[in-house]
CSV table of C-alpha atoms in Angstrom, one decimal:
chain,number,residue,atom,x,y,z
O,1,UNK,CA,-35.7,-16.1,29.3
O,2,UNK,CA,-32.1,-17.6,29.9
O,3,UNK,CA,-33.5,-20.7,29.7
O,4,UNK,CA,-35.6,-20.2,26.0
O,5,UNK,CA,-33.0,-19.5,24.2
O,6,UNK,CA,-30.3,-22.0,25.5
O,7,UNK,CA,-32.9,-24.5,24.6
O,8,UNK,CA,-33.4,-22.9,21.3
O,9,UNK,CA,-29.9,-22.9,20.2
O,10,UNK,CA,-29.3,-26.2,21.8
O,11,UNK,CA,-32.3,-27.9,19.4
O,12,UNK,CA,-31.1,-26.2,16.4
O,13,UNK,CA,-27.4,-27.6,17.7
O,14,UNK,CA,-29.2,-31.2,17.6
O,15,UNK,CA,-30.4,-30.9,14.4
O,16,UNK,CA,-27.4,-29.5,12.7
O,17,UNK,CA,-25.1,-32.5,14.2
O,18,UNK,CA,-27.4,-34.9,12.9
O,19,UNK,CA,-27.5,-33.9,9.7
O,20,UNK,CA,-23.4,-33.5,10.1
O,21,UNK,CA,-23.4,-37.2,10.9
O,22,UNK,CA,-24.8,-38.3,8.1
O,23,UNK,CA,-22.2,-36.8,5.9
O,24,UNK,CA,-20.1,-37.8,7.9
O,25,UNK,CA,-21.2,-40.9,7.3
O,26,UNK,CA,-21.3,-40.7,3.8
O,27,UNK,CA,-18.1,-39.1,3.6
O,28,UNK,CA,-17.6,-35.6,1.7
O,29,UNK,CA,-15.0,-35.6,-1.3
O,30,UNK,CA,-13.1,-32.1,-1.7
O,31,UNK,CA,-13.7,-32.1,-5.6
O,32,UNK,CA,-17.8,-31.7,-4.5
O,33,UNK,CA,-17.5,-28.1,-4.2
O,34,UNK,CA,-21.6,-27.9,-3.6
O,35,UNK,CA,-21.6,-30.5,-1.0
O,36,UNK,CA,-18.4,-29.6,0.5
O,37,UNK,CA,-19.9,-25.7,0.9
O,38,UNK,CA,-22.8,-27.2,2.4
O,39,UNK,CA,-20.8,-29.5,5.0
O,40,UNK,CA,-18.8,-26.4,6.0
O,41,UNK,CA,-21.9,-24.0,6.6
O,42,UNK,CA,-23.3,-26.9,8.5
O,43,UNK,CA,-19.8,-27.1,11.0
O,44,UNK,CA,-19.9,-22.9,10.6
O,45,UNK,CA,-23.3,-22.9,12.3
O,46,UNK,CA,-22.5,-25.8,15.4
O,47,UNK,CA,-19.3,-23.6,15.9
O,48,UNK,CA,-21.8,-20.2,16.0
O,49,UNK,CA,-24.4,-21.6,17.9
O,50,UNK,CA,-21.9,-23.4,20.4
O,51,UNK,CA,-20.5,-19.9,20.7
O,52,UNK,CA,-23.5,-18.6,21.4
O,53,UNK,CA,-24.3,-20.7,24.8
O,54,UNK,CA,-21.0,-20.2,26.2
O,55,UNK,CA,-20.6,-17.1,25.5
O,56,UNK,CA,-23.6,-14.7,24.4
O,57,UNK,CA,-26.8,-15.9,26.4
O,58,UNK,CA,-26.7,-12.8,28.8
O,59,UNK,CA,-26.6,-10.3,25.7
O,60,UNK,CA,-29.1,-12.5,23.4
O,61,UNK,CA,-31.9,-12.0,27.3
O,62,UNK,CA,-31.2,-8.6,26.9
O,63,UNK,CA,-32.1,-8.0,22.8
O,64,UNK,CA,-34.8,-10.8,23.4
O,65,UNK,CA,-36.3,-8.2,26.3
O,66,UNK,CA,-35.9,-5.0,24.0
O,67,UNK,CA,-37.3,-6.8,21.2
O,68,UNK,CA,-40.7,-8.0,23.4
O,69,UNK,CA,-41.1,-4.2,24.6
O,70,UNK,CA,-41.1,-2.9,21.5
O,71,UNK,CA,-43.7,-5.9,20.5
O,72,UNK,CA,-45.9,-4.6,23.6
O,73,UNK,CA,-45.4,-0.8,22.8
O,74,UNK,CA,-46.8,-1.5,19.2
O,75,UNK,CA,-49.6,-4.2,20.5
O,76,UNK,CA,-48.3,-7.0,18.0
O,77,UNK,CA,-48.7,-10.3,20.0
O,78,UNK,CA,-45.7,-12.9,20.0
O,79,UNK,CA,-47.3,-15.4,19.0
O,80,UNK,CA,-46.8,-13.6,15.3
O,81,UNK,CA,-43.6,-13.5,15.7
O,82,UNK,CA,-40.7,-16.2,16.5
O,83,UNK,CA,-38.7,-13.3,18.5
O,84,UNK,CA,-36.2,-16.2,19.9
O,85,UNK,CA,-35.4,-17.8,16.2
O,86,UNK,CA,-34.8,-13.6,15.1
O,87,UNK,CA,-32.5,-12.5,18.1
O,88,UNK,CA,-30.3,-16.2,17.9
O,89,UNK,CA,-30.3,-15.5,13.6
O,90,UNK,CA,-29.3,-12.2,14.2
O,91,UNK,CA,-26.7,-12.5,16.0
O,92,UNK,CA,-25.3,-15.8,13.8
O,93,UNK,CA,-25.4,-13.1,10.8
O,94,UNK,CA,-23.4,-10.9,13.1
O,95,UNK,CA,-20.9,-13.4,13.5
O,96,UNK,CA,-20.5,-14.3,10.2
O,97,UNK,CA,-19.8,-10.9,9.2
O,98,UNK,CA,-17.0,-10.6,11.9
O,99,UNK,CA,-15.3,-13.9,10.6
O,100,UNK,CA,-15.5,-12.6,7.0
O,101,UNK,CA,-14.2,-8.8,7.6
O,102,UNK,CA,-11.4,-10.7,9.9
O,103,UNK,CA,-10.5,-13.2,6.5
O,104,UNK,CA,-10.5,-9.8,4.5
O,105,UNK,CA,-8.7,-8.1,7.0
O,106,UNK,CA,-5.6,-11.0,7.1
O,107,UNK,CA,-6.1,-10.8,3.2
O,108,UNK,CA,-5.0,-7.2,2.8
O,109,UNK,CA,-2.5,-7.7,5.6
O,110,UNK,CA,-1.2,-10.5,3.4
O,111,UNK,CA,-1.0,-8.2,0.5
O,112,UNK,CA,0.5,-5.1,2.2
O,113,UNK,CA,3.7,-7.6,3.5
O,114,UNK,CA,3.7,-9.2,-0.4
O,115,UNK,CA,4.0,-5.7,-1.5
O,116,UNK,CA,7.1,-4.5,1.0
O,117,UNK,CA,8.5,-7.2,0.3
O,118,UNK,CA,8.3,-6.5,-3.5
O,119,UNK,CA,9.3,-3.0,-2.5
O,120,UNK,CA,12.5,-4.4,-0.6
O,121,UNK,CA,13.5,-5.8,-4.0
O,122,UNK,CA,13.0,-3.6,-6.0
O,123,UNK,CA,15.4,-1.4,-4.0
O,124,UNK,CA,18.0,-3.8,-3.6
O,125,UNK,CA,17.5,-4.3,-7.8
O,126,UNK,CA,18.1,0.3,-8.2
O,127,UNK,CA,21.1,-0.1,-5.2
O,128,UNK,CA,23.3,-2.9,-6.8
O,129,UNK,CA,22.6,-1.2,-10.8
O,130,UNK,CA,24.3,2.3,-9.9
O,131,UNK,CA,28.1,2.9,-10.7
O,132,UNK,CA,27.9,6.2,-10.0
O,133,UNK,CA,28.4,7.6,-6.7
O,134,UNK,CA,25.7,10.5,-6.6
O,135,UNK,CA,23.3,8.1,-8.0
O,136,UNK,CA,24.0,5.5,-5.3
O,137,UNK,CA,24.3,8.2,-2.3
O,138,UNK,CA,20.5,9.6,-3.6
O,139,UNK,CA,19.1,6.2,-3.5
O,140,UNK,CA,19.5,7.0,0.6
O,141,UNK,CA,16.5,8.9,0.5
O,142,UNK,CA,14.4,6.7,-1.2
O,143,UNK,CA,15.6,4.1,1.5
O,144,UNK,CA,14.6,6.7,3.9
O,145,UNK,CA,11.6,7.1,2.5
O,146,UNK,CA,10.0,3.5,2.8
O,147,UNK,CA,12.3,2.5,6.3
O,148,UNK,CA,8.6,2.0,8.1
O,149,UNK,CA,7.6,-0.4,5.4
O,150,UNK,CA,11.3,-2.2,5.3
O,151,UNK,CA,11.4,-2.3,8.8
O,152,UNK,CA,7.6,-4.1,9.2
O,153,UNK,CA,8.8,-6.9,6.4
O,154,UNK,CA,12.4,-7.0,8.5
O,155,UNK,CA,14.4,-5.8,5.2
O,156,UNK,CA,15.9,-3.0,6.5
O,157,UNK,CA,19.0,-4.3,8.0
O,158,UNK,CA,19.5,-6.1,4.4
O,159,UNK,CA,18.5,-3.3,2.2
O,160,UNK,CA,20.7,-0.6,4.3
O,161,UNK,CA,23.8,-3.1,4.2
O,162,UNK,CA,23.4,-3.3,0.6
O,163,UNK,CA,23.4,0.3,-0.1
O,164,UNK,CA,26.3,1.2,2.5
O,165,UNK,CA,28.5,-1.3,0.7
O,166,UNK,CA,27.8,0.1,-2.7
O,167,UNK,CA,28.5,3.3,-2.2
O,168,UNK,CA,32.0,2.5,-0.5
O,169,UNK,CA,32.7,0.3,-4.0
O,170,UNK,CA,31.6,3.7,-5.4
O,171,UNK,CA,33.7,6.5,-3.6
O,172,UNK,CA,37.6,6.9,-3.5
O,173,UNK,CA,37.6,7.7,0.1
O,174,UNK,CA,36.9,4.9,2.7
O,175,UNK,CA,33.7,5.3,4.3
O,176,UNK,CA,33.3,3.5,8.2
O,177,UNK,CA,29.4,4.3,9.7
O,178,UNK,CA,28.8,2.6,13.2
O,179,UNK,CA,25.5,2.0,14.5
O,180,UNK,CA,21.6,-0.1,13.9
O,181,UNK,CA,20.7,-0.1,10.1
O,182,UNK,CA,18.7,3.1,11.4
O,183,UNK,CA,21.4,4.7,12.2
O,184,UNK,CA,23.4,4.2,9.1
O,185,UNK,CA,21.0,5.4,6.9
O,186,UNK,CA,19.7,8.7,8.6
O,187,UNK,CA,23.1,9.6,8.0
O,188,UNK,CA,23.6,8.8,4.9
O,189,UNK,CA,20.2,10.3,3.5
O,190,UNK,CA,22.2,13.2,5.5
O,191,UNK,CA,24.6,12.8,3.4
O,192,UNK,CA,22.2,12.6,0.2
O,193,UNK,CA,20.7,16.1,0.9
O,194,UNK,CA,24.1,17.8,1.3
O,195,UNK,CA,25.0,16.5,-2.2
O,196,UNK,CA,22.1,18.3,-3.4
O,197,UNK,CA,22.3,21.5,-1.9
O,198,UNK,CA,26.5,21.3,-2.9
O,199,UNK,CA,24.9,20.5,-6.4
O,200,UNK,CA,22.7,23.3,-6.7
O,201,UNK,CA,25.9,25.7,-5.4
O,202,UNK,CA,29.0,25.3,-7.2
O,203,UNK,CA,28.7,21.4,-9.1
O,204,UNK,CA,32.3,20.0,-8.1
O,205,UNK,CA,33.1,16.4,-8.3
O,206,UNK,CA,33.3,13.9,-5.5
O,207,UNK,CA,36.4,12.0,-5.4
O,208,UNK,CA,35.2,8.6,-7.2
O,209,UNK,CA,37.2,6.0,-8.2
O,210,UNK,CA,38.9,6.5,-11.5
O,211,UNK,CA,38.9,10.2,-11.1
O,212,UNK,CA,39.1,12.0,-13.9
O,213,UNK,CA,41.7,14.9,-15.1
O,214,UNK,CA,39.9,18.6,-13.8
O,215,UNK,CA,38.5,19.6,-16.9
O,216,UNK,CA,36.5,16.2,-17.8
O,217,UNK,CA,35.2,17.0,-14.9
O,218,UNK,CA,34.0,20.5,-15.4
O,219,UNK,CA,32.7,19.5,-19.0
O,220,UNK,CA,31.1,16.5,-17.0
O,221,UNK,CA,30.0,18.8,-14.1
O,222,UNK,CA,28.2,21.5,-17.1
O,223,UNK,CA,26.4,18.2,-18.6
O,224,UNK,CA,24.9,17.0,-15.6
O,225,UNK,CA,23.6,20.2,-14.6
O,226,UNK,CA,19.9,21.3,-16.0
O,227,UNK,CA,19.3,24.8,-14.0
O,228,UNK,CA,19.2,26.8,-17.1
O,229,UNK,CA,16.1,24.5,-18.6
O,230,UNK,CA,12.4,25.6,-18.4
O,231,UNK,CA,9.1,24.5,-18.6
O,232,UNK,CA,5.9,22.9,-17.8
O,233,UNK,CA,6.2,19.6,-16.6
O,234,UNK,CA,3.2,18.0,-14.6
O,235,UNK,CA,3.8,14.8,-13.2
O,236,UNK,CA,1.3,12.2,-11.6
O,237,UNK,CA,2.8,9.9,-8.6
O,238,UNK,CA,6.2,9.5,-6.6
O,239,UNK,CA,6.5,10.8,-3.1
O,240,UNK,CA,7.2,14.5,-1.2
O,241,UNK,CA,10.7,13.3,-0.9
O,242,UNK,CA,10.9,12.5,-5.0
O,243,UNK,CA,9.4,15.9,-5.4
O,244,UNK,CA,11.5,18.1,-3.7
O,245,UNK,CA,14.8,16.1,-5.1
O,246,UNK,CA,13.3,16.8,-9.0
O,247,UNK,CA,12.6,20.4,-8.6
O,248,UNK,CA,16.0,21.4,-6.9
O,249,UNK,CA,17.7,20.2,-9.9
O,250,UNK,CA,15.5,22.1,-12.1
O,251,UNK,CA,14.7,25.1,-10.2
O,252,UNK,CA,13.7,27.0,-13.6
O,253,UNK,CA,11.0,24.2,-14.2
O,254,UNK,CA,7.3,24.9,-13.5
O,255,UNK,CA,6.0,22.0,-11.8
O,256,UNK,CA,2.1,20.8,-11.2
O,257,UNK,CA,2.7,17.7,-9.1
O,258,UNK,CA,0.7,15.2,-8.1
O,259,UNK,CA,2.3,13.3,-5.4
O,260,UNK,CA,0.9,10.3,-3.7
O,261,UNK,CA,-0.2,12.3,-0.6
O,262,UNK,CA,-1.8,14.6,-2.1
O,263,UNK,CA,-4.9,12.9,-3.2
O,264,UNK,CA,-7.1,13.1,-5.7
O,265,UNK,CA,-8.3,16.3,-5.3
O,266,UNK,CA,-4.5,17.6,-6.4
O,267,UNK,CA,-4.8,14.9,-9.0
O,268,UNK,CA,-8.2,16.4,-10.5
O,269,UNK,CA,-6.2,20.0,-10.6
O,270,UNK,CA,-3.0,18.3,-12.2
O,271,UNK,CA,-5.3,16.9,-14.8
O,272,UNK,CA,-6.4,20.3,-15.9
O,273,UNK,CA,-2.7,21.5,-16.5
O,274,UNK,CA,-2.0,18.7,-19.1
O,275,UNK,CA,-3.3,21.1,-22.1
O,276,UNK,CA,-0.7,23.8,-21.8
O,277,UNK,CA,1.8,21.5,-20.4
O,278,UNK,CA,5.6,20.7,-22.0
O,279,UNK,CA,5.9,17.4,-20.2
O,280,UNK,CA,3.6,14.9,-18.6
O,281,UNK,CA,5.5,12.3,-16.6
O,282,UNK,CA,3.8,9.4,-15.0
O,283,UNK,CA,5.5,7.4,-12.1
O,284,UNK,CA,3.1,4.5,-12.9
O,285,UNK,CA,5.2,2.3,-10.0
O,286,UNK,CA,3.9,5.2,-7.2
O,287,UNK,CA,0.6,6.4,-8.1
O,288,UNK,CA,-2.6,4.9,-7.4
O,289,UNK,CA,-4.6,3.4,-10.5
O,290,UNK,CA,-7.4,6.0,-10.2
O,291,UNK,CA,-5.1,8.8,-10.5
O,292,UNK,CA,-3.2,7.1,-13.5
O,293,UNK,CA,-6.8,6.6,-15.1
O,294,UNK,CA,-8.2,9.9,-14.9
O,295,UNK,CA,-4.3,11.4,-16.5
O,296,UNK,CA,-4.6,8.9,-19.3
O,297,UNK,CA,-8.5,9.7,-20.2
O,298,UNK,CA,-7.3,13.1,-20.6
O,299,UNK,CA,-4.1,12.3,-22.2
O,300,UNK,CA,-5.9,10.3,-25.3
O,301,UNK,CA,-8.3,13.2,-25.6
O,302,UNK,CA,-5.7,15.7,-26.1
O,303,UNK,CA,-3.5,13.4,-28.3
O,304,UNK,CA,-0.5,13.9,-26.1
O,305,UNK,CA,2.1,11.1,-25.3
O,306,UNK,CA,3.4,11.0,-21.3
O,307,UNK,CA,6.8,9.8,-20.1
O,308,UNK,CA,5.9,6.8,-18.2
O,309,UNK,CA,8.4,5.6,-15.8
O,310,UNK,CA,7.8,2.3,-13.2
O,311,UNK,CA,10.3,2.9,-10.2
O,312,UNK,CA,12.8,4.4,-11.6
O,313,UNK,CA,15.4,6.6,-9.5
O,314,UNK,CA,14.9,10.1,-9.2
O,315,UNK,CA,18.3,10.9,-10.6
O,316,UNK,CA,16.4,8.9,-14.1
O,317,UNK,CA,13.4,11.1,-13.2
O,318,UNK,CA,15.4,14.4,-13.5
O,319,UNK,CA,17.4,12.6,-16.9
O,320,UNK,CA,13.9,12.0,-18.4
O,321,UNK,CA,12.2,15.6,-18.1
O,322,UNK,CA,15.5,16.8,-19.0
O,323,UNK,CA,16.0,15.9,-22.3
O,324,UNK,CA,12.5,16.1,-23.1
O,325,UNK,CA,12.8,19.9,-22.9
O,326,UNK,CA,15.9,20.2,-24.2
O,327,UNK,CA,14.6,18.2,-27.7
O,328,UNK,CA,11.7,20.8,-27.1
O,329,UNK,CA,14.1,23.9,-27.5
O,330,UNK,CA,15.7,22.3,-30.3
């Protein structure tokens, strides 16, 4: 049985180099795209086939047995049937369909680095445009949030750096953090949390540089802060970490959010909220194009225009709903 098959494959092997010598021959010019095709299936099917002998022929005996039992069982002679030229096929098709899930595989690999990398820049574009301290200490969390993807496209050291040192251009009092990039920026996004919670408490300013006299800074402190606004506001995209930020600065706000883990069954529900709502917000930049789809379908039908923001900071998040229900109670 052994035997079959490796002469099998090695005649169709024969044929198939014969036929690649006479292009060879003949030479194959890249700007033939039909010929060129056919030359490569041609070298694709040597390469198989090859492949085969060395290292398939105990597996091909095996399906070759199976396939002649089930022949006997059913009392179909062989003759009818070339059971050699349908196991070797069969498994050719197999690896064909390995090589091409393995090319689609190193695709989307390709484009998963393309877009950390993207991501990295982004980042580094939101870090260096802040000249406000708060603003630049919230970014931490952000950072936080994609440190797995930074640290797979080796940004992380580079985007960490670049926040540390703006917000030390940023703050009155030296800063000095020891440690990995890791390090650094668990504390910081430490740091970023305890603003907020200081925030929500008793707004007081953090020495910045050109501090101000104390009451521009109470009439600053009473314009920054929003916990007397209310509302419906359903939003479609960002991230858990984006979510929980949003809502502690307006704790009055009725949210229906629709974060990127949450799926589109949470996005379905969110859509059915936009008819009573006060404010739809879409985070185009963290959402996935399904999700976006299915809020704008219902959007048009109910003639209702969305904030639509593409990675923006959440401190611009909270700015946006903000003053959209403020012009609301106007």
């Amino acid at each position: 049985m052994r035997q079959e098959i490796y002469q099998r494959i090695e005649q169709y092997c024969a044929r198939l180099e014969e036929l690649k010598r006479e292009f060879d021959e003949k030479g194959v010019l890249e700007s033939d795209n039909e010929v060129h095709a056919t030359y490569q299936q041609i070298k694709n099917a040597i390469r198989h086939y090859r492949s085969q002998i060395e290292q398939d022929l105990p597996e091909l005996c095996r399906r070759l047995a199976d396939a002649r039992r089930s022949l006997n069982h059913n009392q179909i002679h062989e003759s009818e049937i070339d059971l050699i030229k349908q196991v070797i096929e069969k498994r050719r098709e197999e690896q064909v369909q390995c090589e091409q899930k393995a090319q689609m595989s190193k695709h989307q690999t390709e484009k998963l680095m393309q877009e950390r990398h993207r991501r990295a820049e982004q980042l580094l574009d939101q870090i260096q445009s802040q000249t406000n301290y708060y603003d630049a200490s919230y970014l931490a969390v952000e950072v936080y949030y994609y440190c797995e993807d930074l640290k797979a496209a080796n940004r992380l050291d580079e985007v960490v750096e670049c926040l540390y040192t703006q917000i030390q251009a940023l703050s009155e009092k030296p800063i000095t953090l020891h440690g990995t990039a890791l390090q650094k920026l668990t504390i910081m996004e430490a740091h970023a949390n305890r603003l907020w919670s200081q925030s929500q408490i008793e707004p007081k300013a953090i020495s910045e540089k050109s501090a101000k006299p104390e009451s521009e800074r109470n009439d600053s402190s009473e314009k920054g802060s929003y916990t007397h606004l209310s509302g419906k506001v359903v939003v479609f995209g960002g991230h858990t970490t984006t979510r929980t930020y949003v809502k502690s600065r307006l704790p009055k706000v009725h949210f229906v959010w629709s974060t990127v883990e949450d799926g589109l069954r949470i996005a379905d529900q969110a859509v059915q909220h936009i008819r009573t709502s006060d404010v739809i917000l879409l985070l185009t930049g963290d959402t996935s194009h399904t999700v976006t789809r299915k809020a704008a379908t219902e959007l048009r039908r109910l003639k209702k225009q969305p904030i639509e923001l593409n990675h923006e900071g959440v401190s611009a998040i909270v700015e946006k709903i903000a003053w959209k229900l403020m012009f609301k109670s106007c």
